[in-house]
PDB file of C-alpha atoms and ligand atoms in Angstrom:
ATOM      1  CA  MET A   1     118.441 105.503 100.116  1.00  0.00           C
ATOM      2  CA  LYS A   2     120.175 102.352 101.227  1.00  0.00           C
ATOM      3  CA  LEU A   3     122.492 100.133  99.122  1.00  0.00           C
ATOM      4  CA  GLY A   4     122.387  96.544  98.743  1.00  0.00           C
ATOM      5  CA  VAL A   5     122.900  93.683  96.574  1.00  0.00           C
ATOM      6  CA  SER A   6     121.779  90.735  95.726  1.00  0.00           C
ATOM      7  CA  GLY A   7     123.020  86.668  97.078  1.00  0.00           C
ATOM      8  CA  PHE A   8     121.741  85.917  93.195  1.00  0.00           C
ATOM      9  CA  ALA A   9     125.225  87.442  92.454  1.00  0.00           C
ATOM     10  CA  TRP A  10     126.425  84.601  93.795  1.00  0.00           C
ATOM     11  CA  THR A  11     124.242  81.955  94.141  1.00  0.00           C
ATOM     12  CA  ALA A  12     120.526  80.762  94.298  1.00  0.00           C
ATOM     13  CA  ASN A  13     120.717  78.141  96.977  1.00  0.00           C
ATOM     14  CA  PHE A  14     122.287  80.027  99.806  1.00  0.00           C
ATOM     15  CA  GLU A  15     123.746  78.221 102.461  1.00  0.00           C
ATOM     16  CA  GLU A  16     125.562  78.376 105.613  1.00  0.00           C
ATOM     17  CA  ARG A  17     128.959  78.356 103.869  1.00  0.00           C
ATOM     18  CA  HIS A  18     128.035  81.446 102.257  1.00  0.00           C
ATOM     19  CA  LEU A  19     127.873  83.651 104.945  1.00  0.00           C
ATOM     20  CA  SER A  20     131.742  83.746 104.743  1.00  0.00           C
ATOM     21  CA  LEU A  21     130.753  86.967 102.015  1.00  0.00           C
ATOM     22  CA  LEU A  22     129.326  89.268 104.643  1.00  0.00           C
ATOM     23  CA  PRO A  23     132.551  90.945 105.891  1.00  0.00           C
ATOM     24  CA  ASN A  24     133.386  91.408 102.299  1.00  0.00           C
ATOM     25  CA  ILE A  25     130.205  92.759 101.513  1.00  0.00           C
ATOM     26  CA  ARG A  26     130.196  94.776 104.956  1.00  0.00           C
ATOM     27  CA  ALA A  27     133.528  96.147 103.636  1.00  0.00           C
ATOM     28  CA  MET A  28     132.508  97.117 100.241  1.00  0.00           C
ATOM     29  CA  GLY A  29     129.411  99.819 101.971  1.00  0.00           C
ATOM     30  CA  PHE A  30     126.718  97.808 101.645  1.00  0.00           C
ATOM     31  CA  ALA A  31     124.140  98.338 104.456  1.00  0.00           C
ATOM     32  CA  GLY A  32     122.448  95.212 103.265  1.00  0.00           C
ATOM     33  CA  LEU A  33     122.258  91.706 101.512  1.00  0.00           C
ATOM     34  CA  GLU A  34     119.235  89.949  99.953  1.00  0.00           C
ATOM     35  CA  LEU A  35     118.691  86.670 100.242  1.00  0.00           C
ATOM     36  CA  PRO A  36     116.970  84.231  98.184  1.00  0.00           C
ATOM     37  CA  MET A  37     113.965  82.980  99.596  1.00  0.00           C
ATOM     38  CA  PHE A  38     112.634  79.159  98.383  1.00  0.00           C
ATOM     39  CA  ASP A  39     111.812  76.775 101.164  1.00  0.00           C
ATOM     40  CA  PRO A  40     112.357  78.880 103.997  1.00  0.00           C
ATOM     41  CA  ALA A  41     112.317  75.874 106.159  1.00  0.00           C
ATOM     42  CA  THR A  42     115.979  74.945 104.504  1.00  0.00           C
ATOM     43  CA  LEU A  43     117.567  78.489 105.690  1.00  0.00           C
ATOM     44  CA  PRO A  44     119.677  77.857 108.504  1.00  0.00           C
ATOM     45  CA  ALA A  45     117.541  80.995 110.033  1.00  0.00           C
ATOM     46  CA  THR A  46     120.014  81.017 113.526  1.00  0.00           C
ATOM     47  CA  ALA A  47     123.048  81.000 112.143  1.00  0.00           C
ATOM     48  CA  ILE A  48     122.047  83.833 109.427  1.00  0.00           C
ATOM     49  CA  ARG A  49     120.503  86.598 111.782  1.00  0.00           C
ATOM     50  CA  ARG A  50     123.738  86.457 114.019  1.00  0.00           C
ATOM     51  CA  ALA A  51     125.931  86.573 110.755  1.00  0.00           C
ATOM     52  CA  PHE A  52     124.107  89.553 109.611  1.00  0.00           C
ATOM     53  CA  GLU A  53     124.058  90.792 113.716  1.00  0.00           C
ATOM     54  CA  ALA A  54     127.747  90.676 113.675  1.00  0.00           C
ATOM     55  CA  ASN A  55     128.420  92.223 110.241  1.00  0.00           C
ATOM     56  CA  GLU A  56     125.906  94.967 110.714  1.00  0.00           C
ATOM     57  CA  LEU A  57     124.019  94.274 107.547  1.00  0.00           C
ATOM     58  CA  GLU A  58     120.397  94.078 107.350  1.00  0.00           C
ATOM     59  CA  CYS A  59     119.013  90.827 105.943  1.00  0.00           C
ATOM     60  CA  THR A  60     116.012  91.385 103.360  1.00  0.00           C
ATOM     61  CA  PHE A  61     114.464  88.775 101.522  1.00  0.00           C
ATOM     62  CA  CYS A  62     113.396  87.255  97.664  1.00  0.00           C
ATOM     63  CA  SER A  63     111.151  84.870  98.080  1.00  0.00           C
ATOM     64  CA  ILE A  64     111.055  82.574  94.641  1.00  0.00           C
ATOM     65  CA  LEU A  65     108.077  80.089  95.080  1.00  0.00           C
ATOM     66  CA  PRO A  66     109.248  76.464  94.949  1.00  0.00           C
ATOM     67  CA  ALA A  67     107.006  73.711  93.407  1.00  0.00           C
ATOM     68  CA  GLY A  68     103.834  73.004  94.201  1.00  0.00           C
ATOM     69  CA  ILE A  69     103.164  76.554  95.349  1.00  0.00           C
ATOM     70  CA  ASN A  70     100.651  78.544  93.285  1.00  0.00           C
ATOM     71  CA  PRO A  71      98.641  81.076  95.042  1.00  0.00           C
ATOM     72  CA  ILE A  72      96.710  81.516  91.726  1.00  0.00           C
ATOM     73  CA  SER A  73      95.966  77.734  91.130  1.00  0.00           C
ATOM     74  CA  PRO A  74      92.794  76.668  89.975  1.00  0.00           C
ATOM     75  CA  GLU A  75      92.818  74.382  92.301  1.00  0.00           C
ATOM     76  CA  HIS A  76      91.793  75.494  96.065  1.00  0.00           C
ATOM     77  CA  THR A  77      93.976  72.658  98.399  1.00  0.00           C
ATOM     78  CA  VAL A  78      97.395  74.700  96.070  1.00  0.00           C
ATOM     79  CA  ARG A  79      95.746  78.302  97.193  1.00  0.00           C
ATOM     80  CA  GLN A  80      95.255  76.977 100.930  1.00  0.00           C
ATOM     81  CA  ARG A  81      99.243  75.619 101.340  1.00  0.00           C
ATOM     82  CA  SER A  82     100.511  78.164  99.294  1.00  0.00           C
ATOM     83  CA  ARG A  83      98.812  80.386 101.832  1.00  0.00           C
ATOM     84  CA  ASP A  84     100.639  78.369 104.930  1.00  0.00           C
ATOM     85  CA  HIS A  85     104.008  78.843 102.823  1.00  0.00           C
ATOM     86  CA  LEU A  86     103.854  82.591 102.744  1.00  0.00           C
ATOM     87  CA  VAL A  87     102.987  82.612 106.136  1.00  0.00           C
ATOM     88  CA  ARG A  88     106.039  80.138 106.937  1.00  0.00           C
ATOM     89  CA  CYS A  89     107.851  82.801 104.815  1.00  0.00           C
ATOM     90  CA  ILE A  90     106.752  85.608 106.603  1.00  0.00           C
ATOM     91  CA  GLU A  91     107.572  84.197 110.444  1.00  0.00           C
ATOM     92  CA  THR A  92     110.818  82.964 108.866  1.00  0.00           C
ATOM     93  CA  ALA A  93     111.962  86.333 107.594  1.00  0.00           C
ATOM     94  CA  ALA A  94     111.204  88.208 110.832  1.00  0.00           C
ATOM     95  CA  GLU A  95     112.923  85.523 112.783  1.00  0.00           C
ATOM     96  CA  MET A  96     115.862  86.327 111.087  1.00  0.00           C
ATOM     97  CA  GLY A  97     115.616  89.740 111.649  1.00  0.00           C
ATOM     98  CA  ALA A  98     114.463  90.745 108.489  1.00  0.00           C
ATOM     99  CA  HIS A  99     111.547  93.630 107.251  1.00  0.00           C
ATOM    100  CA  LEU A 100     111.154  93.372 103.973  1.00  0.00           C
ATOM    101  CA  LEU A 101     110.238  90.144 102.068  1.00  0.00           C
ATOM    102  CA  GLY A 102     109.611  90.808  98.224  1.00  0.00           C
ATOM    103  CA  GLY A 103     110.119  88.611  95.218  1.00  0.00           C
ATOM    104  CA  PRO A 104     107.285  87.777  92.350  1.00  0.00           C
ATOM    105  CA  LEU A 105     105.101  86.363  95.724  1.00  0.00           C
ATOM    106  CA  PHE A 106     101.891  85.468  93.311  1.00  0.00           C
ATOM    107  CA  ALA A 107     102.435  83.018  91.365  1.00  0.00           C
ATOM    108  CA  PRO A 108     105.641  80.547  90.561  1.00  0.00           C
ATOM    109  CA  ILE A 109     108.168  81.403  88.065  1.00  0.00           C
ATOM    110  CA  GLY A 110     107.244  80.011  84.679  1.00  0.00           C
ATOM    111  CA  TYR A 111     103.917  79.191  85.509  1.00  0.00           C
ATOM    112  CA  LEU A 112     102.290  80.148  81.684  1.00  0.00           C
ATOM    113  CA  PRO A 113      98.788  79.448  81.593  1.00  0.00           C
ATOM    114  CA  ALA A 114      97.586  79.659  77.861  1.00  0.00           C
ATOM    115  CA  HIS A 115      95.566  82.570  79.161  1.00  0.00           C
ATOM    116  CA  ARG A 116      95.084  86.385  80.499  1.00  0.00           C
ATOM    117  CA  PRO A 117      94.704  87.267  84.387  1.00  0.00           C
ATOM    118  CA  THR A 118      91.158  86.283  84.858  1.00  0.00           C
ATOM    119  CA  GLU A 119      88.812  87.750  87.398  1.00  0.00           C
ATOM    120  CA  ASP A 120      89.394  84.484  89.519  1.00  0.00           C
ATOM    121  CA  GLU A 121      93.127  84.718  89.766  1.00  0.00           C
ATOM    122  CA  TRP A 122      93.244  88.591  90.631  1.00  0.00           C
ATOM    123  CA  CYS A 123      90.948  87.576  93.414  1.00  0.00           C
ATOM    124  CA  TRP A 124      92.755  84.768  94.592  1.00  0.00           C
ATOM    125  CA  ALA A 125      95.877  86.781  95.027  1.00  0.00           C
ATOM    126  CA  VAL A 126      94.083  90.133  96.505  1.00  0.00           C
ATOM    127  CA  GLU A 127      92.808  87.732  99.415  1.00  0.00           C
ATOM    128  CA  LEU A 128      96.347  85.987 100.012  1.00  0.00           C
ATOM    129  CA  PHE A 129      97.747  89.025 100.626  1.00  0.00           C
ATOM    130  CA  GLN A 130      95.091  91.138 102.365  1.00  0.00           C
ATOM    131  CA  CYS A 131      94.845  87.629 104.707  1.00  0.00           C
ATOM    132  CA  VAL A 132      98.845  88.027 105.611  1.00  0.00           C
ATOM    133  CA  GLY A 133      97.992  91.667 106.801  1.00  0.00           C
ATOM    134  CA  GLU A 134      97.940  91.379 110.977  1.00  0.00           C
ATOM    135  CA  LEU A 135     101.026  88.972 110.195  1.00  0.00           C
ATOM    136  CA  LEU A 136     102.744  91.465 108.740  1.00  0.00           C
ATOM    137  CA  GLU A 137     101.737  93.831 111.615  1.00  0.00           C
ATOM    138  CA  THR A 138     102.939  91.487 114.083  1.00  0.00           C
ATOM    139  CA  ASN A 139     106.537  91.162 112.875  1.00  0.00           C
ATOM    140  CA  ASP A 140     106.859  94.483 111.280  1.00  0.00           C
ATOM    141  CA  ILE A 141     107.683  93.051 107.516  1.00  0.00           C
ATOM    142  CA  THR A 142     106.811  95.195 104.039  1.00  0.00           C
ATOM    143  CA  LEU A 143     105.755  92.652 101.863  1.00  0.00           C
ATOM    144  CA  SER A 144     106.692  94.001  98.059  1.00  0.00           C
ATOM    145  CA  ILE A 145     105.059  92.295  95.139  1.00  0.00           C
ATOM    146  CA  GLU A 146     107.419  92.131  91.880  1.00  0.00           C
ATOM    147  CA  PRO A 147     106.261  92.407  88.421  1.00  0.00           C
ATOM    148  CA  VAL A 148     108.177  90.246  86.145  1.00  0.00           C
ATOM    149  CA  ASN A 149     108.918  89.597  82.628  1.00  0.00           C
ATOM    150  CA  ARG A 150     106.384  87.778  80.052  1.00  0.00           C
ATOM    151  CA  SER A 151     109.491  84.982  80.044  1.00  0.00           C
ATOM    152  CA  GLU A 152     108.763  84.399  83.627  1.00  0.00           C
ATOM    153  CA  THR A 153     104.552  85.196  84.399  1.00  0.00           C
ATOM    154  CA  PHE A 154     101.603  85.995  82.772  1.00  0.00           C
ATOM    155  CA  PHE A 155     100.273  87.447  85.601  1.00  0.00           C
ATOM    156  CA  LEU A 156     102.034  91.168  86.651  1.00  0.00           C
ATOM    157  CA  ARG A 157     104.667  92.407  84.650  1.00  0.00           C
ATOM    158  CA  THR A 158     103.745  95.806  84.828  1.00  0.00           C
ATOM    159  CA  ALA A 159     104.208  98.873  87.207  1.00  0.00           C
ATOM    160  CA  ALA A 160     100.576  99.725  86.702  1.00  0.00           C
ATOM    161  CA  GLU A 161      99.870  96.168  87.096  1.00  0.00           C
ATOM    162  CA  ALA A 162     101.665  95.842  90.245  1.00  0.00           C
ATOM    163  CA  GLY A 163      99.974  99.084  91.487  1.00  0.00           C
ATOM    164  CA  LYS A 164      96.573  97.912  90.680  1.00  0.00           C
ATOM    165  CA  LEU A 165      96.760  94.977  92.455  1.00  0.00           C
ATOM    166  CA  CYS A 166      98.354  96.871  95.889  1.00  0.00           C
ATOM    167  CA  THR A 167      95.465  99.199  95.721  1.00  0.00           C
ATOM    168  CA  ALA A 168      93.411  96.331  95.766  1.00  0.00           C
ATOM    169  CA  ILE A 169      95.080  94.982  98.550  1.00  0.00           C
ATOM    170  CA  ALA A 170      94.868  98.406 100.284  1.00  0.00           C
ATOM    171  CA  ASN A 171      97.695  96.943 102.649  1.00  0.00           C
ATOM    172  CA  PRO A 172     100.643 100.678 103.222  1.00  0.00           C
ATOM    173  CA  ARG A 173     102.613  97.402 104.397  1.00  0.00           C
ATOM    174  CA  ILE A 174     102.046  95.477 100.862  1.00  0.00           C
ATOM    175  CA  GLY A 175     103.556  97.655  97.871  1.00  0.00           C
ATOM    176  CA  VAL A 176     105.847  96.868  94.872  1.00  0.00           C
ATOM    177  CA  THR A 177     109.156  95.866  93.940  1.00  0.00           C
ATOM    178  CA  ILE A 178     110.360  97.508  90.486  1.00  0.00           C
ATOM    179  CA  ASP A 179     113.154  95.278  89.076  1.00  0.00           C
ATOM    180  CA  THR A 180     115.069  97.675  86.016  1.00  0.00           C
ATOM    181  CA  PHE A 181     116.277  94.434  83.955  1.00  0.00           C
ATOM    182  CA  HIS A 182     112.028  93.045  83.822  1.00  0.00           C
ATOM    183  CA  ALA A 183     111.118  96.755  83.458  1.00  0.00           C
ATOM    184  CA  ASN A 184     113.288  97.431  80.759  1.00  0.00           C
ATOM    185  CA  ILE A 185     111.875  94.652  78.608  1.00  0.00           C
ATOM    186  CA  GLU A 186     107.913  95.488  80.143  1.00  0.00           C
ATOM    187  CA  GLU A 187     107.815  99.295  80.728  1.00  0.00           C
ATOM    188  CA  LYS A 188     107.740 102.192  77.667  1.00  0.00           C
ATOM    189  CA  ASN A 189     109.392 104.248  80.505  1.00  0.00           C
ATOM    190  CA  ILE A 190     110.827 103.073  83.361  1.00  0.00           C
ATOM    191  CA  PRO A 191     111.204 106.353  84.895  1.00  0.00           C
ATOM    192  CA  THR A 192     107.769 107.558  84.143  1.00  0.00           C
ATOM    193  CA  ALA A 193     106.654 103.390  85.406  1.00  0.00           C
ATOM    194  CA  ILE A 194     108.326 104.714  88.959  1.00  0.00           C
ATOM    195  CA  GLU A 195     106.828 107.445  89.259  1.00  0.00           C
ATOM    196  CA  SER A 196     103.315 106.660  89.167  1.00  0.00           C
ATOM    197  CA  LEU A 197     103.724 104.501  92.005  1.00  0.00           C
ATOM    198  CA  GLY A 198     104.972 107.067  94.419  1.00  0.00           C
ATOM    199  CA  ALA A 199     104.762 105.733  98.428  1.00  0.00           C
ATOM    200  CA  GLN A 200     103.335 102.048  96.652  1.00  0.00           C
ATOM    201  CA  LEU A 201     106.977 101.764  95.916  1.00  0.00           C
ATOM    202  CA  LYS A 202     108.717  99.903  98.656  1.00  0.00           C
ATOM    203  CA  HIS A 203     111.830  98.414  97.183  1.00  0.00           C
ATOM    204  CA  ILE A 204     114.022  98.045  93.477  1.00  0.00           C
ATOM    205  CA  HIS A 205     116.582  95.768  91.976  1.00  0.00           C
ATOM    206  CA  LEU A 206     119.003  97.665  89.718  1.00  0.00           C
ATOM    207  CA  SER A 207     119.776  94.883  87.509  1.00  0.00           C
ATOM    208  CA  GLU A 208     121.134  95.860  84.143  1.00  0.00           C
ATOM    209  CA  ASN A 209     119.740  94.710  80.838  1.00  0.00           C
ATOM    210  CA  ASP A 210     121.836  91.392  80.653  1.00  0.00           C
ATOM    211  CA  ARG A 211     121.559  91.465  84.353  1.00  0.00           C
ATOM    212  CA  GLY A 212     125.492  92.389  84.262  1.00  0.00           C
ATOM    213  CA  LEU A 213     127.516  95.040  85.917  1.00  0.00           C
ATOM    214  CA  LEU A 214     125.364  97.787  86.439  1.00  0.00           C
ATOM    215  CA  GLY A 215     126.754 100.927  83.698  1.00  0.00           C
ATOM    216  CA  SER A 216     127.348  98.132  81.114  1.00  0.00           C
ATOM    217  CA  GLY A 217     124.497  98.124  79.346  1.00  0.00           C
ATOM    218  CA  HIS A 218     121.607 100.214  78.149  1.00  0.00           C
ATOM    219  CA  VAL A 219     119.456 100.894  81.406  1.00  0.00           C
ATOM    220  CA  ASP A 220     119.784 104.766  82.188  1.00  0.00           C
ATOM    221  CA  PHE A 221     120.204 104.672  85.822  1.00  0.00           C
ATOM    222  CA  PRO A 222     120.893 108.329  86.067  1.00  0.00           C
ATOM    223  CA  ALA A 223     117.539 108.742  84.804  1.00  0.00           C
ATOM    224  CA  ILE A 224     116.137 106.039  87.175  1.00  0.00           C
ATOM    225  CA  LEU A 225     117.871 107.485  89.955  1.00  0.00           C
ATOM    226  CA  ARG A 226     116.414 111.225  89.201  1.00  0.00           C
ATOM    227  CA  SER A 227     113.116 109.611  89.371  1.00  0.00           C
ATOM    228  CA  LEU A 228     113.220 107.754  92.549  1.00  0.00           C
ATOM    229  CA  GLN A 229     114.799 111.455  93.930  1.00  0.00           C
ATOM    230  CA  ARG A 230     111.280 113.106  92.543  1.00  0.00           C
ATOM    231  CA  ILE A 231     109.477 110.024  94.962  1.00  0.00           C
ATOM    232  CA  GLU A 232     111.445 110.862  98.005  1.00  0.00           C
ATOM    233  CA  TYR A 233     112.100 107.062  97.539  1.00  0.00           C
ATOM    234  CA  SER A 234     113.933 105.660 100.971  1.00  0.00           C
ATOM    235  CA  GLY A 235     114.213 102.083 100.619  1.00  0.00           C
ATOM    236  CA  TYR A 236     117.139 100.359  98.978  1.00  0.00           C
ATOM    237  CA  LEU A 237     119.067 100.071  96.140  1.00  0.00           C
ATOM    238  CA  MET A 238     119.166  96.376  95.419  1.00  0.00           C
ATOM    239  CA  ILE A 239     121.804  95.707  93.000  1.00  0.00           C
ATOM    240  CA  GLU A 240     120.352  92.609  91.109  1.00  0.00           C
ATOM    241  CA  GLY A 241     123.259  91.234  88.888  1.00  0.00           C
ATOM    242  CA  PHE A 242     124.242  87.751  87.914  1.00  0.00           C
ATOM    243  CA  GLY A 243     128.287  86.734  88.439  1.00  0.00           C
ATOM    244  CA  TYR A 244     129.729  83.521  87.148  1.00  0.00           C
ATOM    245  CA  LEU A 245     131.544  81.401  89.741  1.00  0.00           C
ATOM    246  CA  SER A 246     132.676  77.816  88.309  1.00  0.00           C
ATOM    247  CA  SER A 247     132.434  76.569  91.377  1.00  0.00           C
ATOM    248  CA  GLU A 248     128.402  77.059  91.653  1.00  0.00           C
ATOM    249  CA  PRO A 249     126.746  75.094  89.154  1.00  0.00           C
ATOM    250  CA  LEU A 250     123.728  76.323  89.784  1.00  0.00           C
ATOM    251  CA  ALA A 251     124.117  80.011  90.079  1.00  0.00           C
ATOM    252  CA  PRO A 252     121.437  82.049  88.506  1.00  0.00           C
ATOM    253  CA  GLY A 253     124.551  82.963  86.108  1.00  0.00           C
ATOM    254  CA  ALA A 254     125.673  80.048  85.108  1.00  0.00           C
ATOM    255  CA  LEU A 255     124.678  79.094  81.852  1.00  0.00           C
ATOM    256  CA  TRP A 256     124.726  83.188  80.325  1.00  0.00           C
ATOM    257  CA  ALA A 257     126.205  85.581  82.799  1.00  0.00           C
ATOM    258  CA  ASP A 258     129.710  86.426  81.168  1.00  0.00           C
ATOM    259  CA  PRO A 259     132.566  84.352  82.936  1.00  0.00           C
ATOM    260  CA  ALA A 260     135.010  87.333  82.894  1.00  0.00           C
ATOM    261  CA  VAL A 261     132.339  88.835  85.628  1.00  0.00           C
ATOM    262  CA  SER A 262     132.512  87.312  89.217  1.00  0.00           C
ATOM    263  CA  PRO A 263     129.940  87.772  92.011  1.00  0.00           C
ATOM    264  CA  ASP A 264     132.524  90.015  94.081  1.00  0.00           C
ATOM    265  CA  MET A 265     132.595  92.197  90.837  1.00  0.00           C
ATOM    266  CA  ILE A 266     129.273  92.868  90.297  1.00  0.00           C
ATOM    267  CA  ALA A 267     129.091  93.635  93.838  1.00  0.00           C
ATOM    268  CA  GLN A 268     131.794  95.899  93.934  1.00  0.00           C
ATOM    269  CA  ARG A 269     131.511  97.774  90.330  1.00  0.00           C
ATOM    270  CA  GLY A 270     127.828  97.851  91.191  1.00  0.00           C
ATOM    271  CA  ILE A 271     128.142  99.882  94.345  1.00  0.00           C
ATOM    272  CA  SER A 272     131.430 102.232  93.086  1.00  0.00           C
ATOM    273  CA  TYR A 273     129.315 102.810  89.637  1.00  0.00           C
ATOM    274  CA  LEU A 274     125.790 103.760  92.096  1.00  0.00           C
ATOM    275  CA  LYS A 275     127.697 106.001  94.739  1.00  0.00           C
ATOM    276  CA  ALA A 276     129.377 107.875  91.203  1.00  0.00           C
ATOM    277  CA  GLN A 277     125.533 108.368  89.745  1.00  0.00           C
ATOM    278  CA  ILE A 278     124.327 109.047  93.510  1.00  0.00           C
ATOM    279  CA  GLN A 279     126.834 111.778  93.689  1.00  0.00           C
ATOM    280  CA  HIS A 280     125.593 113.020  89.992  1.00  0.00           C
ATOM    281  CA  ALA A 281     122.310 112.557  90.090  1.00  0.00           C
TER     282      ALA A 281
HETATM  283  C1  LIG B   1     113.627  88.055  91.313  1.00  0.00           C
HETATM  284  O1  LIG B   1     113.943  89.088  91.730  1.00  0.00           O
HETATM  285  C2  LIG B   1     113.935  88.243  89.638  1.00  0.00           C
HETATM  286  O2  LIG B   1     113.790  89.015  89.182  1.00  0.00           O
HETATM  287  C3  LIG B   1     113.421  86.847  89.010  1.00  0.00           C
HETATM  288  O3  LIG B   1     113.537  87.125  87.844  1.00  0.00           O
HETATM  289  C4  LIG B   1     113.934  85.618  89.426  1.00  0.00           C
HETATM  290  O4  LIG B   1     113.591  84.917  88.051  1.00  0.00           O
HETATM  291 MN1  LIG B   2     114.452  91.080  90.528  1.00  0.00          MN
END
């Protein structure tokens, strides 16, 4: 298992100026840094690729669908636009040397129509992910679909739902990201949920119940690590916590992260905690 940290600790809007973070992230001992991807065109792709290569860091991406993009929209033109968006995300991720594109790729965060998922929406999601199969193969990219909790989506909230979707898609390059913050809300037993996925689990976001410092809350990371070992998971342990930085008013943690917890602390204390837990697991 490889250790990584999400750029969400610092910002949701990763810009060239954030590349100065890379040497310190590498020095902390991380193998990978995950970047938020909204509109791929806004990312400085060449600068990012060069900086990751220079710092011997692997890049993964967490895609959050921007306004106007919704693969399960009832409007055909929106679904077409969303397919084109996913193609651009995959191509841009490949351009930056990434081999994993994850996130809640099925619908925009906060898209909460007052109904349960419909047969049509399910088919639209399956078709969308099936239609990029060849592109994933050509670019050697794994797509990792992340179920998120009911405050962010109505469509895919649990490992069981995400596993069922991936079974329907039937592409070994397409699997599931489990985020322990979301799983702490939606799963009755996180280790059982993880083990139920087996090889479908492609990525994991290790996130505390309050998205703060790992080990400071009530998520049972030792049990989660043991379940990952039982399914011989070999992907990233990606720390996804949100720190507080007064200079980043648009950061995910700006409104509710503990002001005493900086992004660097999320990363440094997180990797120290994980290394200690892995040793004990
Ligand atoms: C993305 O990985 C995630 O966990 C979502 O909560 C972002 O809104
Ligand atoms: Mn996540």
